[in-house]
PDB file of C-alpha atoms in Angstrom:
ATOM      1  CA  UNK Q   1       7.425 -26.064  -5.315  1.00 45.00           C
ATOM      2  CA  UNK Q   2       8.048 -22.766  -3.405  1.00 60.00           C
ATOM      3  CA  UNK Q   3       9.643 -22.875   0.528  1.00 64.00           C
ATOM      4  CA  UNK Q   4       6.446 -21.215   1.708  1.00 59.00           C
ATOM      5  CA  UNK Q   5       3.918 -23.641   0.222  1.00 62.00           C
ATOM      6  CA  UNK Q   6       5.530 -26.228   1.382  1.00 72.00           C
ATOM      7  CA  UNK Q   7       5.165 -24.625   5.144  1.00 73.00           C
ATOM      8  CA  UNK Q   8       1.462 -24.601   5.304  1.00 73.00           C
ATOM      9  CA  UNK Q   9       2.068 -21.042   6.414  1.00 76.00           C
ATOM     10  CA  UNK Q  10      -1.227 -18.819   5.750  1.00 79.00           C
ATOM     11  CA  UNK Q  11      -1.584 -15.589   4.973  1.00 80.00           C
ATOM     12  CA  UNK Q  12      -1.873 -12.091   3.074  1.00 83.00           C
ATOM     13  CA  UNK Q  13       0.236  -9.461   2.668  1.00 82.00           C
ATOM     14  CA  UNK Q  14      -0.524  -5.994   0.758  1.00 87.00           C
ATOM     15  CA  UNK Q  15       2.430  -4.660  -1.366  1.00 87.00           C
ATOM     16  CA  UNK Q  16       2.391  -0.888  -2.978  1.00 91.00           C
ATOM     17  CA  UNK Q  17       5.065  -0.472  -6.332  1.00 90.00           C
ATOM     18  CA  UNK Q  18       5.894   1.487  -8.715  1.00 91.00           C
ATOM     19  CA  UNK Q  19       5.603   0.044 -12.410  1.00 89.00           C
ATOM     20  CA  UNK Q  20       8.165   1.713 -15.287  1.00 90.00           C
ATOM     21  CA  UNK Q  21       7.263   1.995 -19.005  1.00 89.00           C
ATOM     22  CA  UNK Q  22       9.780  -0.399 -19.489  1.00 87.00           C
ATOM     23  CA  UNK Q  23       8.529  -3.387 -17.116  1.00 85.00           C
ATOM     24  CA  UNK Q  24      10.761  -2.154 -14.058  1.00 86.00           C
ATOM     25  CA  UNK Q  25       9.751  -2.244 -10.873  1.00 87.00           C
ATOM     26  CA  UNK Q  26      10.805   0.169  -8.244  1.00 88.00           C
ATOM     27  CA  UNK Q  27       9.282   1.366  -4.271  1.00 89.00           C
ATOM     28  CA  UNK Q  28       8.018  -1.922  -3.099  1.00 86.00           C
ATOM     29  CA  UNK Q  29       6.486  -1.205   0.002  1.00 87.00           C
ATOM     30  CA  UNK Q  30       4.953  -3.821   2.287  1.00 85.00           C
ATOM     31  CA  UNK Q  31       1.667  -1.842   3.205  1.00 88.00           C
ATOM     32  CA  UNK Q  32       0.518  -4.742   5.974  1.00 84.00           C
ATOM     33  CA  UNK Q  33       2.314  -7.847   6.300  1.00 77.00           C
ATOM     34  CA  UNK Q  34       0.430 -11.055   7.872  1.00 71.00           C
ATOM     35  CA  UNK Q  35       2.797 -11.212  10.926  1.00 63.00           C
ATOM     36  CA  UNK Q  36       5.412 -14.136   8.992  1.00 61.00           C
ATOM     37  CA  UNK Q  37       8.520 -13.871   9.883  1.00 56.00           C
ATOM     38  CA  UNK Q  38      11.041 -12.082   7.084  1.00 54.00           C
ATOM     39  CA  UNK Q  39      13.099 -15.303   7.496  1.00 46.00           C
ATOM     40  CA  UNK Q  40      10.271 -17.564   5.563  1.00 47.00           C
ATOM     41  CA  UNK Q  41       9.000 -14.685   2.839  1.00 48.00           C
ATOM     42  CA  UNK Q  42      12.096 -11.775   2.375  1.00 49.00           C
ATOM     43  CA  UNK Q  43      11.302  -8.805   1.306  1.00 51.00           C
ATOM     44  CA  UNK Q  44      13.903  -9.410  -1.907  1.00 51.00           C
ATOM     45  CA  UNK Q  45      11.488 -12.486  -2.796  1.00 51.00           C
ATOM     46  CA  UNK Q  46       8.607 -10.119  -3.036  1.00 51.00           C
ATOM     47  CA  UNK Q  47       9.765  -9.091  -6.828  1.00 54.00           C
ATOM     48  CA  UNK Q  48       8.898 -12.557  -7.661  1.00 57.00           C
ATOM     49  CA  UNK Q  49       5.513 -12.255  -7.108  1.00 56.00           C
ATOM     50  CA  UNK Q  50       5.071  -8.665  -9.414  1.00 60.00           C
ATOM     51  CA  UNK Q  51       4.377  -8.193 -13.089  1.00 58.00           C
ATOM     52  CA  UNK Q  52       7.249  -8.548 -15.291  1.00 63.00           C
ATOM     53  CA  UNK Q  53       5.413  -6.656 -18.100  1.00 75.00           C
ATOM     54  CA  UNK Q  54       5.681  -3.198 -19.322  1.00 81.00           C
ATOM     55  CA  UNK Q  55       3.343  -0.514 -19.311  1.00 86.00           C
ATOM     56  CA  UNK Q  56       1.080  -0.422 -22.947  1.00 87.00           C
ATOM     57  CA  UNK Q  57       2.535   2.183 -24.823  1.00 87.00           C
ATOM     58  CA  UNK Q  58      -0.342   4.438 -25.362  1.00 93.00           C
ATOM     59  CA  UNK Q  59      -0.821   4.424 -21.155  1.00 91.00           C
ATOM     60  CA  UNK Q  60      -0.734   8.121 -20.620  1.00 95.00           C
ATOM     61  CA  UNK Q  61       1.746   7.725 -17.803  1.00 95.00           C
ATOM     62  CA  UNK Q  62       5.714   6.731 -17.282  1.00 93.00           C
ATOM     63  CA  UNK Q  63       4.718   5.460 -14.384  1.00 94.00           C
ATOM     64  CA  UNK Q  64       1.380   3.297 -12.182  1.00 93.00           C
ATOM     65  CA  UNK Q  65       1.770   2.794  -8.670  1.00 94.00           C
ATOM     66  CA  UNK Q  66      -0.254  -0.568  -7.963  1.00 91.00           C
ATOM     67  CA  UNK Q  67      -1.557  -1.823  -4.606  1.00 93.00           C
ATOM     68  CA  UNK Q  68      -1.933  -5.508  -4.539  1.00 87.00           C
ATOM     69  CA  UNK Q  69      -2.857  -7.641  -1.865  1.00 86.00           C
ATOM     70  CA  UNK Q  70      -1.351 -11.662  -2.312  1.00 80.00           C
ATOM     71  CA  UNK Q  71      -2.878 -14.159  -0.218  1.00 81.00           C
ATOM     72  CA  UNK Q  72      -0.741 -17.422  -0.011  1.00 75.00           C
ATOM     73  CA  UNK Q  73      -1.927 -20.707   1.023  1.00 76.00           C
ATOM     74  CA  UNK Q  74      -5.951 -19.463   1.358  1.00 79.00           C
ATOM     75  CA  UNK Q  75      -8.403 -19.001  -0.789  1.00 82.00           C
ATOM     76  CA  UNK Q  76      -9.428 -14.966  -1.625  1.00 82.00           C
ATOM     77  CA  UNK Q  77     -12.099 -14.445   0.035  1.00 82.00           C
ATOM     78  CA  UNK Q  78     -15.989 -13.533  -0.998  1.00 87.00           C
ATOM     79  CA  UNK Q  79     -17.705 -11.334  -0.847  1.00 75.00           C
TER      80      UNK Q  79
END
């Protein structure tokens, strides 16, 4: 079981990256962070949470930049 489930920590943070053709992933940017400390989620553990698949290859583009928000130890919320 993951560190940070096991913390009861709560919370969401929004990520911006850059997806390659090839399944690379490059520019992760932490748009808005939910205030935990580096310490319990690094910024190096991030990649774990991101696609490891490739762009289709009829997508018109080498690259997709994706915004993704990840909420951890909450449910998403309705609207």
């Amino acid at each position: 079981m993951p560190h940070l489930i096991q913390t009861g920590l709560k919370g969401v943070v929004t990520i911006r990256f850059t997806i390659h053709r090839d399944g690379s992933i490059t520019d992760v940017t932490i748009l808005q962070s939910s205030g935990v400390p580096r310490t319990i989620l690094p910024r190096r553990k991030h990649r774990a949470f991101l696609p490891a698949q490739s762009l289709p290859k009829d997508f018109p583009n080498d690259t997709e930049r994706v915004t993704a928000m990840f909420y951890y130890n909450q449910e998403i919320p309705k609207h």
